[in-house]
Amino acid sequence: MMIEVLKSKIHCAQVTQANLNYIGSITIDEDLMDAANMIEGEKVQIVNNNNGERFETYIIKGERGSGCICLNGAAARKVVVGDTVIIISYALIDFEEAKTFRPSVIFPENNKV
């Protein structure tokens, strides 16, 4: 049996940009992606601590070391620059493996690892 578990989390990052004029997605600093074990194109859930919004999108790789957390397209309407967000990804894994699996969770300071 497979179950869905927390795979990766970037906890309490700050939104640096909101770009309505883009097709969609979230742009994340590549350093943060690496530290959280996330990849470009991966589906993520975004939780906005400031307004309670929860939505899903996919990752676009941002400039390494930039601290970029940019919501693009329609998702840009769900945040304000400076909002605190949690970026979460999940994985389907075997039930027995899930018992010992440990997710990658990071707590960036000023969007830096």
Protein backbone atom coordinates (compact mmCIF):
# COMPACT_ATOMS: atom_id res chain seq x y z
CA MET A 1 0.00 0.00 0.00
CA MET A 2 1.20 3.50 -0.87
CA ILE A 3 0.51 6.56 1.26
CA GLU A 4 1.15 10.26 0.73
CA VAL A 5 3.59 11.81 3.22
CA LEU A 6 5.40 15.09 3.73
CA LYS A 7 8.54 14.99 1.57
CA SER A 8 9.92 18.53 1.83
CA LYS A 9 9.10 21.82 3.52
CA ILE A 10 10.46 25.34 3.38
CA HIS A 11 9.06 26.77 6.61
CA CYS A 12 8.35 30.49 6.94
CA ALA A 13 9.99 31.98 3.86
CA GLN A 14 9.20 35.59 2.89
CA VAL A 15 7.54 36.42 -0.42
CA THR A 16 9.94 38.68 -2.33
CA GLN A 17 7.90 39.17 -5.52
CA ALA A 18 4.42 38.66 -6.97
CA ASN A 19 4.27 38.67 -10.76
CA LEU A 20 0.74 38.66 -12.23
CA ASN A 21 2.04 38.81 -15.80
CA TYR A 22 3.44 35.29 -15.88
CA ILE A 23 1.83 32.00 -16.85
CA GLY A 24 1.96 30.51 -13.34
CA SER A 25 4.08 28.83 -10.68
CA ILE A 26 6.40 29.78 -7.84
CA THR A 27 10.01 30.78 -8.42
CA ILE A 28 12.29 29.59 -5.59
CA ASP A 29 15.98 30.33 -5.00
CA GLU A 30 17.90 27.23 -6.12
CA ASP A 31 19.81 27.13 -2.80
CA LEU A 32 16.51 26.78 -0.93
CA MET A 33 15.34 24.13 -3.39
CA ASP A 34 18.51 22.08 -2.87
CA ALA A 35 18.36 22.38 0.91
CA ALA A 36 14.72 21.26 0.95
CA ASN A 37 15.26 18.45 -1.58
CA MET A 38 12.89 20.01 -4.13
CA ILE A 39 13.22 20.06 -7.93
CA GLU A 40 12.04 22.25 -10.78
CA GLY A 41 8.56 21.27 -11.96
CA GLU A 42 7.64 19.64 -8.65
CA LYS A 43 4.09 20.18 -7.43
CA VAL A 44 3.94 22.16 -4.19
CA GLN A 45 1.32 23.41 -1.79
CA ILE A 46 1.70 27.00 -0.61
CA VAL A 47 0.31 28.06 2.77
CA ASN A 48 0.17 31.81 3.41
CA ASN A 49 0.52 32.49 7.14
CA ASN A 50 -0.68 36.07 6.73
CA ASN A 51 -4.07 35.46 5.11
CA GLY A 52 -4.73 31.71 5.42
CA GLU A 53 -4.67 31.02 1.66
CA ARG A 54 -3.72 27.48 0.58
CA PHE A 55 -3.09 26.67 -3.06
CA GLU A 56 -1.04 24.41 -5.32
CA THR A 57 1.38 25.21 -8.12
CA TYR A 58 4.74 23.99 -9.43
CA ILE A 59 8.34 25.13 -8.93
CA ILE A 60 10.49 27.18 -11.29
CA LYS A 61 14.18 27.36 -10.41
CA GLY A 62 15.23 30.83 -9.24
CA GLU A 63 18.65 32.43 -9.20
CA ARG A 64 20.95 30.72 -6.71
CA GLY A 65 21.63 32.86 -3.63
CA SER A 66 18.97 35.43 -4.55
CA GLY A 67 16.54 34.56 -1.76
CA CYS A 68 13.77 34.71 -4.38
CA ILE A 69 10.29 33.52 -3.47
CA CYS A 70 8.08 34.81 -6.29
CA LEU A 71 4.47 33.82 -6.86
CA ASN A 72 3.57 34.03 -10.54
CA GLY A 73 0.35 34.33 -12.49
CA ALA A 74 -2.93 33.78 -10.66
CA ALA A 75 -1.08 32.74 -7.48
CA ALA A 76 0.31 36.29 -7.26
CA ARG A 77 -3.19 37.41 -6.20
CA LYS A 78 -2.99 35.21 -3.12
CA VAL A 79 0.06 36.91 -1.59
CA VAL A 80 1.53 40.31 -0.82
CA VAL A 81 5.27 40.91 -0.95
CA GLY A 82 6.53 40.35 2.60
CA ASP A 83 3.98 37.63 3.45
CA THR A 84 5.29 34.56 5.26
CA VAL A 85 4.65 31.31 3.39
CA ILE A 86 5.23 27.62 3.94
CA ILE A 87 6.11 25.64 0.80
CA ILE A 88 5.27 21.94 1.06
CA SER A 89 5.74 18.93 -1.20
CA TYR A 90 4.47 15.41 -0.68
CA ALA A 91 5.48 11.99 -2.00
CA LEU A 92 3.79 8.63 -2.42
CA ILE A 93 5.81 5.96 -0.66
CA ASP A 94 5.29 2.45 0.59
CA PHE A 95 3.50 2.25 3.95
CA GLU A 96 6.35 0.38 5.64
CA GLU A 97 8.97 2.78 4.25
CA ALA A 98 6.87 5.69 5.52
CA LYS A 99 7.37 4.51 9.09
CA THR A 100 11.06 5.44 8.98
CA PHE A 101 11.06 8.13 6.27
CA ARG A 102 12.33 11.57 7.36
CA PRO A 103 11.29 14.61 5.33
CA SER A 104 13.63 17.48 4.42
CA VAL A 105 12.52 20.52 6.43
CA ILE A 106 14.36 23.83 6.38
CA PHE A 107 13.86 27.05 8.35
CA PRO A 108 15.47 29.79 6.27
CA GLU A 109 16.52 33.11 7.79
CA ASN A 110 15.91 36.01 5.40
CA ASN A 111 15.32 33.38 2.68
CA LYS A 112 18.87 32.05 3.07
CA VAL A 113 19.87 28.51 4.02
